[in-house]
Short mmCIF file of C-alpha atoms and ligand atoms in Angstrom, two decimals:
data_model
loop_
_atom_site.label_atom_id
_atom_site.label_comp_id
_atom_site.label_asym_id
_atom_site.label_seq_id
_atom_site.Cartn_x
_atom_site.Cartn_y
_atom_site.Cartn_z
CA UNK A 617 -83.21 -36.11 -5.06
CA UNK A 618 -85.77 -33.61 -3.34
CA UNK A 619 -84.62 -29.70 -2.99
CA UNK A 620 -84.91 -30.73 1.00
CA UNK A 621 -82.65 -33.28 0.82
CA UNK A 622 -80.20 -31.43 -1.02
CA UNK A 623 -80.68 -28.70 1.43
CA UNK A 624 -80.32 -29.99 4.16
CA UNK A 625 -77.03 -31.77 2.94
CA UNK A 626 -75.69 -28.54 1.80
CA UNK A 627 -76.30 -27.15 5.22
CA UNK A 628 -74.57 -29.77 7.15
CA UNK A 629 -71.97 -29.65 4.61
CA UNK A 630 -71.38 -26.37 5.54
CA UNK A 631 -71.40 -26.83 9.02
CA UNK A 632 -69.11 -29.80 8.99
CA UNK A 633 -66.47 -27.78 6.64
CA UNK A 634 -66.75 -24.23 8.04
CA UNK A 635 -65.11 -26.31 11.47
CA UNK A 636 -62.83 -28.19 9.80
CA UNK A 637 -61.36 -25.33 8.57
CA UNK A 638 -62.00 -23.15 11.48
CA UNK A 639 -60.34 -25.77 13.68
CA UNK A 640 -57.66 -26.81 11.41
CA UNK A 641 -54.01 -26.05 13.61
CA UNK A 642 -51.55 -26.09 10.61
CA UNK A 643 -51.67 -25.44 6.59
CA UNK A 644 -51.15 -29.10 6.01
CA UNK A 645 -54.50 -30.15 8.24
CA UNK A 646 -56.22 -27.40 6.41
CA UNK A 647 -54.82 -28.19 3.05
CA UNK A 648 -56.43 -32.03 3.98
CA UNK A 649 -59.12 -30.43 4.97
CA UNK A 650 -60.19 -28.22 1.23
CA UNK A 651 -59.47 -31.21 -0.43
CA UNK A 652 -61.80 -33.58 1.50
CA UNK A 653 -64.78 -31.11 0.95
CA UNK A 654 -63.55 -28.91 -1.89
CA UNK A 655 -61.09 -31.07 -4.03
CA UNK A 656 -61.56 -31.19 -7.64
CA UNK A 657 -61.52 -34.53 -7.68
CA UNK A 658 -63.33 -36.34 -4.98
CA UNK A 659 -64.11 -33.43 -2.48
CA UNK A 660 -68.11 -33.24 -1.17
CA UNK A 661 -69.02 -30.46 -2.84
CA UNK A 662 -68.19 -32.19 -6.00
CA UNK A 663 -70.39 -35.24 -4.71
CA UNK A 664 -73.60 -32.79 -4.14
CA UNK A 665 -72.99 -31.01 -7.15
CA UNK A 666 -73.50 -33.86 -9.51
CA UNK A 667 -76.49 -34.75 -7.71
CA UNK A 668 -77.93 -31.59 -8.97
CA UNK A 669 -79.03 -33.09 -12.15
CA UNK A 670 -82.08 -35.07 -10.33
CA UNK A 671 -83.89 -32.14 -8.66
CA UNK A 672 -87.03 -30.91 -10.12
CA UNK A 673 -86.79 -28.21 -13.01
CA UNK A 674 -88.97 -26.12 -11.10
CA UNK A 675 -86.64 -26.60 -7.76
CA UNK A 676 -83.34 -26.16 -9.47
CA UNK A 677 -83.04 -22.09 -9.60
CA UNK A 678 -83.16 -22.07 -6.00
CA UNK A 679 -80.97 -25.36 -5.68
CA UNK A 680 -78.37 -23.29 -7.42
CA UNK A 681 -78.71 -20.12 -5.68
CA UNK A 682 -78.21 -21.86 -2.23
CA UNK A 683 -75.51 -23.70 -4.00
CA UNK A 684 -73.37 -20.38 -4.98
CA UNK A 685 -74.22 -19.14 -1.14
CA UNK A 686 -72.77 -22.33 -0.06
CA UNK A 687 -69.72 -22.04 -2.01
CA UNK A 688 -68.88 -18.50 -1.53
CA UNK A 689 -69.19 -19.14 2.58
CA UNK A 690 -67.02 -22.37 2.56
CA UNK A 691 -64.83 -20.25 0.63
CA UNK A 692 -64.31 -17.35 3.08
CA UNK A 693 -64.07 -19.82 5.93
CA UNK A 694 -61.01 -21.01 4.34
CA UNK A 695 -59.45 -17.87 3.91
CA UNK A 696 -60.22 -16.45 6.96
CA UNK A 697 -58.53 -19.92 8.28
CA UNK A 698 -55.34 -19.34 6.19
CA UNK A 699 -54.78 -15.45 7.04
CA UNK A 700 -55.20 -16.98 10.95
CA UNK A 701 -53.01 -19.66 10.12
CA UNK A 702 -50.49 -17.13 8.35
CA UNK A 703 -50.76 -14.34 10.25
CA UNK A 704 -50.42 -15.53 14.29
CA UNK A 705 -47.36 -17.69 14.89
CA UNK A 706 -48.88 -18.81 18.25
CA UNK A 707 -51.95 -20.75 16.76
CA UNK A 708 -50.08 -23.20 15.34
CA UNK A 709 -48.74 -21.58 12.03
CA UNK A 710 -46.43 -23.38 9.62
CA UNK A 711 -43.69 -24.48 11.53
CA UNK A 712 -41.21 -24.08 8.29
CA UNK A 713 -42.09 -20.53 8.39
CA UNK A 714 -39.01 -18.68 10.39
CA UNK A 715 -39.98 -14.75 10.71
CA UNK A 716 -36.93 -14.13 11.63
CA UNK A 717 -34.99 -15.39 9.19
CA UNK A 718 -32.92 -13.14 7.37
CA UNK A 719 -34.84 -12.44 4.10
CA UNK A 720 -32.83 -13.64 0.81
CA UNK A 721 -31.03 -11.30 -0.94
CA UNK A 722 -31.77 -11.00 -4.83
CA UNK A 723 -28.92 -11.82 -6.82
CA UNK A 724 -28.86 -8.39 -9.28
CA UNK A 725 -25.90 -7.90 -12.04
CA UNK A 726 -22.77 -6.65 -11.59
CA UNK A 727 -20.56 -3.85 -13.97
CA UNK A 728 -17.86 -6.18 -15.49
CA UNK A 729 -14.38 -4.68 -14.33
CA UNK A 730 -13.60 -4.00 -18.15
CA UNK A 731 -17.12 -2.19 -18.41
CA UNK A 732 -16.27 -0.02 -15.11
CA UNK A 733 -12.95 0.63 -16.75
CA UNK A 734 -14.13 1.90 -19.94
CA UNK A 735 -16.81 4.08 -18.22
CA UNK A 736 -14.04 5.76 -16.42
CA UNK A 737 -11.88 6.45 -19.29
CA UNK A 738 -14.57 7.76 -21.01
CA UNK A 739 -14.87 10.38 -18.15
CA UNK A 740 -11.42 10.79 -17.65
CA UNK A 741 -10.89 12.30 -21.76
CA UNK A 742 -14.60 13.91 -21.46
CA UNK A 743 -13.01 16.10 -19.09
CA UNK A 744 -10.70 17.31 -21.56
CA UNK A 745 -13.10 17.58 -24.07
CA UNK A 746 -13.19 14.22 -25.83
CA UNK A 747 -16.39 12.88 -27.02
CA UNK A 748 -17.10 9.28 -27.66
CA UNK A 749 -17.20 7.81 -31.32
CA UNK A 750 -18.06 4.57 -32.46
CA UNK A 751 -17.75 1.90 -35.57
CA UNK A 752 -18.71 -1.39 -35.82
CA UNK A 753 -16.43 -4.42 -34.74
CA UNK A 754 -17.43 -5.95 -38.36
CA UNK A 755 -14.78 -4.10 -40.54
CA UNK A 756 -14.32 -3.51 -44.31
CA UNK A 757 -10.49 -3.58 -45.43
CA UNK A 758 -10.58 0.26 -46.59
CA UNK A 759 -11.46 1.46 -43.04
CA UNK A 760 -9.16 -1.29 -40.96
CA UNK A 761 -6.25 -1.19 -43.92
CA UNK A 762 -6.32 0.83 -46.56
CA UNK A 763 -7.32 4.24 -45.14
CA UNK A 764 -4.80 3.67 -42.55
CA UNK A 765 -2.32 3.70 -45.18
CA UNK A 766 -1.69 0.01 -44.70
CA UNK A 767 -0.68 -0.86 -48.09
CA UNK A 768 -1.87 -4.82 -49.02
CA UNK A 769 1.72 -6.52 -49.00
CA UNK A 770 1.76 -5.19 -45.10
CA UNK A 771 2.47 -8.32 -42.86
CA UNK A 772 -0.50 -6.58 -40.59
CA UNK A 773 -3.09 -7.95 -43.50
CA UNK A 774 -2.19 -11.39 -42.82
CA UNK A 775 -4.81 -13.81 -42.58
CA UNK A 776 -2.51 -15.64 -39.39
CA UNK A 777 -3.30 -11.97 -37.71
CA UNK A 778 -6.86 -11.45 -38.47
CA UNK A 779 -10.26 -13.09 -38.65
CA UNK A 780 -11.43 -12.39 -41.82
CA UNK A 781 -15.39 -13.68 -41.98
CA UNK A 782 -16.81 -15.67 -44.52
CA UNK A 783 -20.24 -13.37 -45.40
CA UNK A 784 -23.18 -13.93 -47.62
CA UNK A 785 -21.75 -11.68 -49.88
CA UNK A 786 -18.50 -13.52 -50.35
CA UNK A 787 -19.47 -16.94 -49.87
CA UNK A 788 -15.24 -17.20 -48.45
CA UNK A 789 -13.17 -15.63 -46.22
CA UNK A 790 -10.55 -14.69 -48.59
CA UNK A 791 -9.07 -11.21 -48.11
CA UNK A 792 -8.57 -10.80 -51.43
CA UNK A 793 -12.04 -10.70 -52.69
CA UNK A 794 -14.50 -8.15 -53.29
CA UNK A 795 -16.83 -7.34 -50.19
CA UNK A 796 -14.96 -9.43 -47.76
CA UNK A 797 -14.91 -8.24 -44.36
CA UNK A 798 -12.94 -8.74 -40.95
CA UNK A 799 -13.58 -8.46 -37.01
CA UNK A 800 -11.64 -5.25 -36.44
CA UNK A 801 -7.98 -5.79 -35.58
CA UNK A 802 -8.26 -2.46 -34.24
CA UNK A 803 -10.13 0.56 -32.96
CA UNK A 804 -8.09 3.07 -35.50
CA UNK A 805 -10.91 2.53 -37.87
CA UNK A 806 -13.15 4.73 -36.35
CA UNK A 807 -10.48 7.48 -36.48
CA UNK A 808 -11.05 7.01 -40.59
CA UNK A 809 -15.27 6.87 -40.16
CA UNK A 810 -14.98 9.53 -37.90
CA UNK A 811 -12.77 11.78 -40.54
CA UNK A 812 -15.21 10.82 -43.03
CA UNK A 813 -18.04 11.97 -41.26
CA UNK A 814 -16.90 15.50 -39.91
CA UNK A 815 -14.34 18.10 -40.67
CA UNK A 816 -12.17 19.70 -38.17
CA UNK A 817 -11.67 20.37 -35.17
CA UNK A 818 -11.98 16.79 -34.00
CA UNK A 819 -11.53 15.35 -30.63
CA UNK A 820 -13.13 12.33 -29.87
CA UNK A 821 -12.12 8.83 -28.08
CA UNK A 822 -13.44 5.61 -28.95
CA UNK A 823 -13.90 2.36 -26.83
CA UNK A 824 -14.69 -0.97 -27.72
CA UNK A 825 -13.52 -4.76 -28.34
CA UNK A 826 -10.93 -5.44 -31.21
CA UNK A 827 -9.95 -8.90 -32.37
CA UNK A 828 -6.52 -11.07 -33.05
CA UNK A 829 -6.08 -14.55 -33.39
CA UNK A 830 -3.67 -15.05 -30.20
CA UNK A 831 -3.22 -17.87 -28.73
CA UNK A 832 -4.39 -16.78 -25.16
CA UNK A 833 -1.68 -16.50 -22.39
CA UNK A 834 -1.40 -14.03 -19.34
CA UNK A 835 -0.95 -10.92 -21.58
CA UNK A 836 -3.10 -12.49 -24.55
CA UNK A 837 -6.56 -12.96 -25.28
CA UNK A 838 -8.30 -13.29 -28.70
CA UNK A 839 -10.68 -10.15 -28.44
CA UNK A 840 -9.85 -7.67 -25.81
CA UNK A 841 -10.80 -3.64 -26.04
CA UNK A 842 -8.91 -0.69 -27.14
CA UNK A 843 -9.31 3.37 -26.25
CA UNK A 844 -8.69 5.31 -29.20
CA UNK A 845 -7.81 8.87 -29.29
CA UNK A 846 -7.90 11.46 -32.30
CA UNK A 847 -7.44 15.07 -32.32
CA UNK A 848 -6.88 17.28 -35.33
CA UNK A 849 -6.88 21.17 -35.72
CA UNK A 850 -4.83 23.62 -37.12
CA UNK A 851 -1.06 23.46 -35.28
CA UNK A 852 -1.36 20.36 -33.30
CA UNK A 853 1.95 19.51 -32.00
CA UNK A 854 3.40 16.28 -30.13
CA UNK A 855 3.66 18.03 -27.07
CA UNK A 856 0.08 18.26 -27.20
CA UNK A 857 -0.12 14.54 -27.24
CA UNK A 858 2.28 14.01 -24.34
CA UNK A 859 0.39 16.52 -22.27
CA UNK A 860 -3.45 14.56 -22.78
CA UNK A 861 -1.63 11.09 -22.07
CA UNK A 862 0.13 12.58 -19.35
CA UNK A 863 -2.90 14.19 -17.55
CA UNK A 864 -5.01 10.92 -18.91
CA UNK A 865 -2.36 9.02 -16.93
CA UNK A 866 -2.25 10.26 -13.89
CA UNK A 867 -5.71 10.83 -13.65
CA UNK A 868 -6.35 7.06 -14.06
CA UNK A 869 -3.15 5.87 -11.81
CA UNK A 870 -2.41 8.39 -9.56
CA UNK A 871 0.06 12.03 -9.83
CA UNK A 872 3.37 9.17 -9.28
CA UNK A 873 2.92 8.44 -13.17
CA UNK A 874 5.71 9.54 -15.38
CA UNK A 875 5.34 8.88 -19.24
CA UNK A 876 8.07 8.13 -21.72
CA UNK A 877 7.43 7.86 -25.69
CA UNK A 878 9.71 5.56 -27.36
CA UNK A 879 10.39 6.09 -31.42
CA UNK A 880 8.33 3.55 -33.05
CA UNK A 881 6.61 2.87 -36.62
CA UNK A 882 3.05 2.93 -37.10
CA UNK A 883 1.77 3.27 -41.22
CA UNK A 884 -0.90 5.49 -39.88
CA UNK A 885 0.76 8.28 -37.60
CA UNK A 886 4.39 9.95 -38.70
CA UNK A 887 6.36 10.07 -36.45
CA UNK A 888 5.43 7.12 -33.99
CA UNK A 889 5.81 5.97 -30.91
CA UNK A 890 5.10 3.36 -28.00
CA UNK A 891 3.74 4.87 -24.85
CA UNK A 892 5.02 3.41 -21.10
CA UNK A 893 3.68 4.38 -17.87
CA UNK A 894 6.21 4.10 -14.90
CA UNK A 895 4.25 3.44 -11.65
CA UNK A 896 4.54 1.39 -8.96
CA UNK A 897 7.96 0.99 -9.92
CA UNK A 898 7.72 -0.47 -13.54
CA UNK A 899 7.66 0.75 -17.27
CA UNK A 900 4.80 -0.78 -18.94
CA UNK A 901 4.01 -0.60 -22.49
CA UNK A 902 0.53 1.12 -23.02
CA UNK A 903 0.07 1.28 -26.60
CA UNK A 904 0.97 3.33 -29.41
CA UNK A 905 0.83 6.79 -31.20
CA UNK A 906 1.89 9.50 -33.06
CA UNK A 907 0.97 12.29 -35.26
CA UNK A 908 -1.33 11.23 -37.94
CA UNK A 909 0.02 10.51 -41.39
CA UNK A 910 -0.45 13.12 -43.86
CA UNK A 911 -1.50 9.73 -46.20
CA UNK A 912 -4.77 9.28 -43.64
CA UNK A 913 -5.68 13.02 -43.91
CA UNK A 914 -5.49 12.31 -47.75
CA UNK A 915 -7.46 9.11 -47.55
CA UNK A 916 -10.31 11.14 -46.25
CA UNK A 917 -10.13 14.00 -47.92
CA UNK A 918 -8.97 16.47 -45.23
CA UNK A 919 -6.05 19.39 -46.51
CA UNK A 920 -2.90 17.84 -44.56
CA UNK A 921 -1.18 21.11 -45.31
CA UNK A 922 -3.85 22.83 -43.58
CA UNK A 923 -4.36 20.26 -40.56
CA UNK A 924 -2.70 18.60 -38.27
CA UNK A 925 -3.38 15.70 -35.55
CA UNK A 926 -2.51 13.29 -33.23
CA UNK A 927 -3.69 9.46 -32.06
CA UNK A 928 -3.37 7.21 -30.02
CA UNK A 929 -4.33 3.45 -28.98
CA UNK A 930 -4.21 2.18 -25.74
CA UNK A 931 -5.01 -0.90 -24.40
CA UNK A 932 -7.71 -1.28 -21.94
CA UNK A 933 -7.62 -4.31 -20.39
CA UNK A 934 -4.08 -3.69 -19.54
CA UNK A 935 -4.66 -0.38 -17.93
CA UNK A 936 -7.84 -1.82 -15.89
CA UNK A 937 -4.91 -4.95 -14.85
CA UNK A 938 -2.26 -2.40 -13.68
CA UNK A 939 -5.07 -0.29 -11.48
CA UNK A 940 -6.47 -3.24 -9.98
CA UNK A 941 -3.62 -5.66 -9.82
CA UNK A 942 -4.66 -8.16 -12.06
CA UNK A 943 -2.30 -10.38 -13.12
CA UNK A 944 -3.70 -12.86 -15.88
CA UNK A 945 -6.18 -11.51 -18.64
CA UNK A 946 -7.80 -14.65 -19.23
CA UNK A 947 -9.66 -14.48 -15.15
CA UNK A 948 -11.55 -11.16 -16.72
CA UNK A 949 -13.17 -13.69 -19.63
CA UNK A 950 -13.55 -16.44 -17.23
CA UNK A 951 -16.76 -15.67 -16.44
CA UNK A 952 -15.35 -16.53 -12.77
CA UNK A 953 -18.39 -14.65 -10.58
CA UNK A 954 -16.06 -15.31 -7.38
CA UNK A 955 -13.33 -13.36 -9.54
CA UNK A 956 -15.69 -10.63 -10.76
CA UNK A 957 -17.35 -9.57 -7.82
CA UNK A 958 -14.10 -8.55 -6.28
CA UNK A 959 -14.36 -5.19 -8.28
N1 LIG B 248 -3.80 0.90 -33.67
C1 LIG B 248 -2.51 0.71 -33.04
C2 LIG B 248 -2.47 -0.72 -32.48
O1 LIG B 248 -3.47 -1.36 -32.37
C3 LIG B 248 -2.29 1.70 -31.93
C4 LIG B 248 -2.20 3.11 -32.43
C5 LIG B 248 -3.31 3.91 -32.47
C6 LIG B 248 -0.99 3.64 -32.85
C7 LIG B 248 -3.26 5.21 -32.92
C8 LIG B 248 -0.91 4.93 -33.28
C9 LIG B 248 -2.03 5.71 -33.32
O2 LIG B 248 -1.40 -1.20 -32.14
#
């Protein structure tokens, strides 16, 4: 092929495809319209571009430079075609395209009521002073047990209550074996790692998921989350503990609350008890405390002539329930979105 011929085929080329696209009244006539002389495949420009091969040597440097001018024209024909076609509604634009649609929302996450709840415990006992504390939800018997002055024969140990994990280290889950380990049965553990760590004064809460094999049921659910709260200093009395679950109380539910202790046995704290709530005209059972055992203060190493100290366990899920009248604790593991996004 001579350079004329292929530039004068270039230039008609360009003539026929800069109207095409100039003329085109929709993206689908233009979209023909880029294949037909641009398409990888089979467009025109391919065509003439293959034909390259048979110019002259001496003719092909300026073969290629009108070739690149040729291209980069076409090109900016067809955009200028598809801001026209994009940009004025009137000249024909695609008709799927609905400016006034509303636009769509993104779908972005949502605090799980159980989350929210913990969040505003936390700032409910930071108030009074209480700073969070953690421990892992993988436990060691001395810090879920034995510290706790759980003694091994204790029906609490029970393999029927508690998931003990087979590990590595183990190679079993039995209890009874050097290293084993268990998914916390509760959050009174960090009470001991928290002991271990400082000296007194302590006052620190701690929230987070504990684990028992229940069969789930209304009330029930294998892992659900606990708030823990320690404080010990020199003459700490049980009044002091009524008072902080009192003002916790009706912080979280509202000034109605009354609170009533009932005598109960925990190995940990001496003397025990079960906590209720009365609101909205019902006791309900909270969780548990008392003053902690002078066996604990032992266990890790703290003077229990010199200190004394209170905890307490409450259950979360059940406090988030009663505030937000929840009735069944399996729709907050449901994973129910229509459920969820109600709080
Ligand atoms: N750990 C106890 C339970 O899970 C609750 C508790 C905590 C009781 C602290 C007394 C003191 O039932």
């Amino acid at each position: 092929m001579s350079l004329q011929d292929f530039l004068s085929t270039l230039d008609g080329l360009e003539e026929e495809a800069s109207a095409a696209f100039e003329t085109a009244c929709d993206a689908d006539t233009l979209e023909a319209a880029r294949v037909r002389f641009l398409g990888q495949k089979s467009g025109a420009l391919r065509d003439v571009q293959k034909r390259m091969g048979s110019i002259d040597k001496a003719d092909r440097k300026t073969a290629g430079m009108r070739l690149n001018q040729f291209k980069s024209n076409v090109q900016e024909a067809l955009e200028n075609a598809k801001t026209r076609l994009g940009g004025d509604d009137s000249t024909g634009a695609d008709p799927t395209f609905d400016p006034s649609l509303p636009g769509r929302r993104p779908s972005i996450g949502h605090i799980h009521p159980v989350t929210q709840t913990m969040t505003h415990l936390m700032e409910i006992m930071g108030r009074m002073g209480f700073e969070a504390a953690e421990g892992p939800e993988v436990e060691d018997p001395w810090h879920n047990f034995v510290a706790l002055n759980i003694p091994e024969d204790h029906p609490a140990r029970d393999p029927l209550d508690n998931f003990y994990l087979a590990t590595a280290a183990t190679g079993t889950n039995d209890r009874n074996v050097e290293g084993s380990q268990l998914l916390r049965s509760q959050t009174s553990t960090v009470q001991i790692r928290v002991m271990e760590d400082k000296q007194p004064p302590i006052r620190v809460i701690s929230l987070g998921r504990v684990y028992r094999p229940d069969a789930p049921d209304a009330t029930h659910f294998p892992m659900f989350h606990q708030m823990e709260g320690l404080l010990v200093d020199k003459n700490v009395t049980m009044a002091n503990l009524k008072t902080v679950l009192r003002v916790f109380a009706t912080n979280y539910l509202g000034d109605d609350v009354e609170i009533r202790f009932r005598p109960s046995f925990f190995p940990f704290t001496e003397p025990s008890v079960e906590v209720d709530f009365f609101w909205n005209g019902s006791w309900v059972e909270f969780g548990g405390a008392g003053m902690v055992d002078p066996a604990v203060f032992e266990a890790v190493g703290y003077d229990p002539e010199v200190y004394s100290g209170f905890a307490f366990g409450l259950g979360v899920e059940r406090l988030c329930m009663r505030r937000h009248g929840i009735t069944d604790i399996r729709d907050l593991y449901s994973g129910d979105l229509r459920f969820l996004q109600q709080f």
